[in-house]
Amino acid sequence: MKIIVQKFGGTSVASEEARIAVKDKVQQAIRNGFAPVVVVSAMGRKGAPYATDTLIDTLKEANISVNVREMDMLMCCGEIISSCVMAATLQKYGINAMALTGGQAGIITDSQFGAARIKNIKVSYLMRLLESGIIPVVCGFQGMTENNFKFTTLGRGGSDTSAAALGAALKADCVEIYTDVEGIMTADPRLVKEANILEQISYAEVCQMAYNGAKVIHPRAVEIAMGSNIPMYVKSTFSDAPGTLITSESGGRSAGSEVVINESCASGVANLSDLVQFRIELNPTDFAAGRNLFEDLAAAGISVGCLNLSEKEAMFAVFTPDQERTIKVLDESGFKYVCNTGCAKVSVVGSAMRGVPGIMATFVAALAAKNIAILQTVDSDTTISAIVKEEHLVDAVTALHYAFKL
């Protein structure tokens, strides 16, 4: 049996017209000889009546301090509504489908409400349904604890994670992630009009792009697929475009019906906004100062990024909502520091950059040509990032996209 997992995001199930498009994708998979497992997100985005954020607001109207168990139980409702409506739509068109919660589909998690981790997937029931010609329509984003049968949610990007995990457990031929864009792009098209759709990209590259701000797919889902070497596709529900293949090897970008091999060794430019940069003085004779600083930040629940550490200085960035807590930690610990607000991070990602001379020179020259000050850089084998002022973000992304010939 050839199994395919097809995940559809909130916009793909939000209207009757969209759900008919989903039905067409499911029928096409059946015609191609696959047994589909459908995974759905909650219907619509914030403001829509059954969107997860809307349900949360309804609960907080009753009690702003909601118990985490009740919060997870409520957040599961959006996907349950979506799976029932999508199953009913498929049934209307003669497709034998059955709605399942994450727990009914066999997704067993730990009991960390709001950010549960999948411990196991019991696929026997899903396999019986598939062998009987029934298409499971599974609630994404959720699972169930093993012993006390409590609903749990998987955190941000949970529906992508559900689809990847089901694909791995079922030994699926591939996982398709359907959304409202035609694939993974070389940059955010809202910032760079000339951004191109990538025909193929490696697991590692798309993870780096996601961690650095690209929002098409969650990196945890990609990591699960990478662990099982399952090909993933990012496609549009609303077109027949081939989408982007995520696999073990990087590829090129799409130009009509041709594939353009990436001349620059880079695959894309990603960006994050709403950052605050801190520069902290360190005493070079106090070897414990840096350790104490980061222990204190961790104890306060503050996650830092873009970290540079030397004898005399530490530099890092936090998201703006963490600014005041960071300042409190630094003040209480007696550190001298400079706080740079209104910052952004721009990153060039590409596994083929590894060991290539001149990559940093190209990066720095592109920003210098636009008179964009680099406040800080951080790099790895596959990523070069810079902290810049947020007012320069669009120019920075555009300049790097052009300089790296994306």
C-alpha atoms as one frame of an Amber mdcrd trajectory, in Angstrom:
protein
   0.000   0.000   0.000   1.350   3.408  -1.009   0.519   5.888   1.764   0.594
   9.664   1.464  -0.006  12.144   4.292  -1.652  15.384   3.165  -1.765  18.259
   5.646  -4.042  21.245   5.013  -3.649  24.507   6.892  -6.328  26.784   8.272
  -6.939  28.771   5.085  -7.300  25.512   3.144 -10.340  24.425   5.165 -11.871
  27.804   6.028 -14.550  27.978   3.316 -16.631  25.642   1.210 -14.686  26.654
  -1.892 -11.388  25.891  -0.151 -12.638  22.532   1.142 -13.670  21.549  -2.399
 -10.085  22.316  -3.450  -8.907  20.012  -0.641 -11.300  17.333  -1.908  -9.736
  17.654  -5.364  -6.236  17.110  -3.928  -7.391  14.019  -2.045  -9.074  12.608
  -5.158  -5.931  13.245  -7.199  -3.867  11.296  -4.663  -6.330   8.387  -4.897
  -6.158   8.475  -8.702  -2.363   8.329  -8.418  -2.633   5.073  -6.472  -2.122
   6.433  -2.954  -4.024   5.769   0.249  -4.284   9.286   1.743  -4.209  10.243
   5.397  -5.515  13.798   5.727  -4.360  16.091   8.558  -6.166  19.393   9.147
  -5.614  22.556  11.133  -8.332  24.677  12.738 -10.506  26.577  10.266  -9.264
  30.058   9.381  -6.945  32.436  11.160  -7.311  34.847  14.073 -10.775  36.405
  14.086 -12.462  33.501  12.306 -15.147  31.930  14.557 -13.429  28.536  14.940
  -9.801  29.662  14.781  -7.695  28.646  17.778  -7.004  32.246  18.838 -10.732
  32.993  18.799 -11.451  29.994  21.017  -8.727  31.059  23.450 -10.211  34.560
  23.699 -13.613  33.012  24.478 -12.153  30.980  27.325 -10.222  33.932  28.760
 -13.417  35.953  28.888 -14.504  33.469  31.570 -11.170  33.343  33.399  -7.936
  35.061  32.427  -5.949  32.525  34.502  -6.976  29.376  32.668  -5.784  25.972
  33.868  -3.393  24.483  31.286  -5.417  21.277  31.029  -8.605  23.164  30.176
  -6.698  25.421  27.780  -5.387  22.415  25.826  -8.801  20.785  25.836 -10.322
  23.939  24.348  -7.546  24.440  21.795  -8.178  20.938  20.488 -11.741  21.966
  19.582 -10.713  23.967  16.514  -9.142  20.947  14.837 -12.022  18.680  15.866
 -14.502  21.024  14.164 -12.258  21.198  11.117 -11.812  17.426  10.814 -15.555
  16.772  11.135 -16.451  19.391   8.523 -13.714  18.179   6.156 -14.756  14.530
   6.556 -18.368  15.516   5.869 -17.263  17.368   2.733 -15.403  14.317   1.433
 -18.396  12.111   2.217 -20.657  14.485   0.271 -18.592  13.753  -2.846 -18.660
   9.993  -2.375 -15.319   9.611  -0.601 -15.375   7.260   2.385 -13.816   9.370
   5.163 -13.763   9.371   8.964 -12.847  12.204  11.341 -10.399  11.299  14.124
  -8.916  13.222  17.019  -5.156  13.021  17.411  -5.600  10.483  20.198  -7.972
   8.337  18.155  -5.369   8.350  15.394  -2.880   6.884  17.882  -0.769   9.982
  18.655   0.489   9.489  22.224   2.268  12.390  23.931   3.775  13.343  27.254
   1.704  15.533  29.582   3.418  18.864  28.893   0.266  20.836  28.113   0.730
  23.483  25.431   4.005  22.035  24.155   3.616  18.255  24.323   6.137  15.969
  22.668   5.065  12.908  20.754   6.203   9.722  22.519   4.653   7.146  20.219
   2.135   6.691  17.410   0.059   3.511  17.454  -0.786   3.040  13.787  -2.783
  -0.197  13.925  -6.192   1.527  13.801  -5.135   3.866  10.996  -3.844   0.913
   9.007  -7.138  -0.952   9.443  -9.039   2.087   8.165  -6.750   2.457   5.151
  -6.986  -1.244   4.321 -10.792  -0.884   4.433 -10.689   2.009   1.969 -11.532
   4.635   4.602  -9.641   7.944   4.535  -8.760   9.176   8.050  -9.178  12.925
   8.526  -6.966  13.536  11.541  -6.917  16.550  13.837  -3.486  18.130  13.646
  -1.772  19.929  16.526  -2.965  17.466  19.153  -2.491  14.114  20.823  -3.452
  12.330  24.010  -1.613  11.192  27.126  -1.187   7.440  27.359  -2.647   6.544
  30.731  -5.201   9.197  31.655  -6.435  10.066  28.153  -6.052  13.832  28.472
  -6.010  16.046  25.379  -2.665  17.708  24.696  -1.464  20.190  22.091   1.915
  20.150  20.367   2.702  23.859  20.346   3.440  26.189  17.455   3.471  24.429
  14.086   1.808  21.417  15.674  -0.214  20.385  12.630   2.950  20.210  10.515
   4.487  18.112  13.280   1.443  15.809  13.357   1.679  15.233   9.610   5.416
  14.519   9.647   5.131  12.188  12.637   2.248  10.265  11.058   4.233  10.015
   7.836   7.193   8.567   9.703   5.087   6.130  11.736   3.134   4.925   8.697
   6.280   4.730   6.524   4.527   6.962   4.021   5.934   7.552   0.569   5.812
  11.306   1.183   4.199  14.091   3.187   2.489  17.010   1.458   2.044  20.299
   3.335  -0.679  22.361   1.659  -0.991  26.067   2.328  -1.918  29.281   0.501
   1.488  29.755  -1.182   2.941  27.717  -4.041   6.093  26.629  -2.271   9.068
  27.797  -0.254  10.446  31.048  -1.643  13.923  32.525  -1.750  12.694  35.430
   0.423   9.485  36.809   1.876   7.563  37.969  -1.233   6.034  40.793   0.813
   9.545  42.236   1.100  11.121  41.107  -2.183   8.859  41.149  -5.238  11.469
  39.206  -7.238  11.467  36.271  -4.798  11.371  32.894  -6.538   9.860  29.544
  -5.625  12.478  26.923  -4.829  12.003  23.667  -6.691  14.020  21.717  -4.133
  15.729  22.410  -0.818  17.460  20.254   1.787  16.027  19.417   5.196  18.890
  21.278   6.886  18.431  24.419   4.802  14.690  24.686   5.327  15.171  24.171
   9.073  17.643  27.047   9.140  15.294  29.240   7.111  12.442  28.429   9.505
  14.528  29.083  12.620  15.585  32.409  11.107  12.084  33.624  10.357  10.604
  31.875   7.299   7.107  30.739   8.280   6.043  28.243   5.608   6.763  25.085
   7.631   7.756  24.354  11.215  11.341  23.103  11.697  10.300  20.345  14.125
   8.231  18.766  11.350  11.184  18.913   8.972  13.470  17.344  11.572  11.049
  14.420  11.987  10.901  13.919   8.210  14.690  14.141   7.987  15.054  11.481
  10.688  13.000   9.065   8.581  14.233  10.397   5.217  10.650  11.001   4.037
  10.307  13.481   1.171   8.126  16.484   2.004   6.417  18.825  -0.427   5.132
  22.329   0.297   2.315  23.105  -2.150  -0.664  25.384  -2.651  -4.158  24.040
  -2.110  -5.399  26.469  -4.726  -3.167  25.699  -7.711  -1.535  22.793  -9.527
   1.979  24.213  -9.132   4.501  21.444  -8.291   5.614  23.164  -5.080   8.917
  22.725  -3.268  10.444  19.322  -2.538  12.241  19.050   0.810  14.705  16.191
   0.762  18.264  15.300   1.713  19.780  17.374  -1.090  19.480  21.043  -1.996
  18.403  22.005  -5.489  17.450  25.085  -7.440  14.726  27.614  -7.974  11.837
  27.381 -10.370  11.647  29.593 -13.454   8.551  28.598 -15.369   9.000  25.007
 -16.455  12.780  25.045 -15.950  14.983  24.607 -12.905  17.644  27.256 -12.404
  20.655  25.950 -10.507  21.535  28.401  -7.767  24.779  30.102  -8.868  25.493
  31.691  -5.511  25.604  28.679  -3.170  22.749  30.245  -1.177  19.174  29.010
  -1.121  17.315  31.891   0.480  17.166  34.958   2.687  15.167  34.841   5.917
  14.345  37.554   8.411  13.109  38.142  11.944  11.693  41.411  13.280  10.874
  42.908  16.669  14.267  42.273  18.270  16.308  44.067  20.919  20.098  43.778
  20.941  22.105  43.881  24.168  25.840  44.563  24.476  27.120  43.692  27.968
  30.512  44.587  29.428  32.387  41.665  30.980  35.366  41.699  33.308  38.113
  39.685  31.567  39.470  38.547  34.955  36.080  37.293  36.169  35.730  34.003
  34.342  32.398  33.178  35.988  30.657  36.399  34.904  29.520  35.130  31.508
  28.333  31.830  32.964  26.380  33.599  35.715  24.828  35.993  33.206  23.376
  33.257  31.033  22.321  31.151  33.986  20.358  34.132  35.322  18.742  34.752
  31.930  17.785  31.085  31.624  16.329  31.071  35.144  14.156  34.043  34.110
  12.876  32.079  31.100  14.598  34.337  28.570  15.794  32.773  25.313  18.701
  34.576  23.651  19.823  34.456  20.039  22.664  35.775  17.876  25.106  35.190
  20.710  28.676  36.521  20.527  30.891  36.092  23.582  34.429  37.347  24.195
  36.611  38.186  27.186  35.296  41.737  27.458  31.833  41.657  25.924  28.710
  39.585  25.363  26.247  40.407  22.607  22.871  38.797  22.005  19.325  39.560
  20.892  15.934  38.878  22.458  12.420  39.477  21.206  10.944  42.818  22.289
   8.425  41.263  24.733  11.455  39.948  26.718  13.194  43.336  26.865  12.036
  44.449  30.322  12.741  41.070  31.935  16.230  41.081  30.401  16.906  44.578
  31.705  15.749  43.496  35.164  18.174  40.550  35.186  21.081  42.718  34.047
  20.323  45.468  36.572  19.942  43.046  39.468  23.258  41.402  38.539  25.060
  44.736  38.260  26.105  44.482  34.614  26.872  47.534  32.492  25.165  47.290
  29.114  23.814  49.048  26.038  20.298  48.245  24.853  19.581  48.649  21.140
  15.832  48.629  20.436  14.064  48.403  17.071  16.313  45.737  15.589  15.886
  42.932  13.077  17.858  39.899  11.952  18.561  39.066   8.329  20.085  35.717
   7.337  21.431  34.115   4.174  21.005  30.322   4.214  22.635  27.699   2.013
  24.355  24.377   2.648  26.569  24.927  -0.396  28.136  28.001   1.254  30.222
  25.700   3.447  33.931  26.362   2.841  33.404  28.786  -0.064  35.720  31.828
   0.107  34.128  35.259  -0.293  30.688  34.523   1.129  31.117  36.915   4.064
  32.645  39.523   1.771  29.577  39.365  -0.482  27.285  39.631   2.544  29.042
  42.655   4.043  29.456  44.423   0.693  25.746  44.055  -0.129  24.714  45.805
   3.079  27.471  48.418   2.876  26.344  49.376  -0.629  22.967  50.342   0.880
  24.588  52.176   3.823  23.148  49.622   6.261  25.096  49.387   9.506  25.801
  45.877  10.751  25.362  45.871  14.528  26.496  42.273  14.926  27.049  39.116
  12.891  26.794  35.430  13.695  27.443  32.542  11.348  27.551  28.777  10.962
  28.507  26.436   8.136  25.169  27.066   6.427  24.007  30.484   7.683  25.278
  34.057   7.899  23.156  36.454   9.946  23.363  40.123  10.851  21.540  42.309
  13.328  20.457  45.578  11.684  18.030  48.333  12.559  14.485  47.297  11.692
  14.006  50.392   9.524  16.617  48.922   7.143  15.137  45.410   7.003  13.455
  45.601   3.588  16.566  47.118   1.981  18.777  44.520   3.680  16.725  41.525
   2.533  16.447  42.921  -0.995  20.164  43.715  -1.223  21.205  40.236  -0.062
  18.676  38.551  -2.355  20.202  40.427  -5.304  23.842  40.013  -4.208  23.499
  36.239  -3.854  21.698  35.989  -7.219  18.571  34.401  -5.823
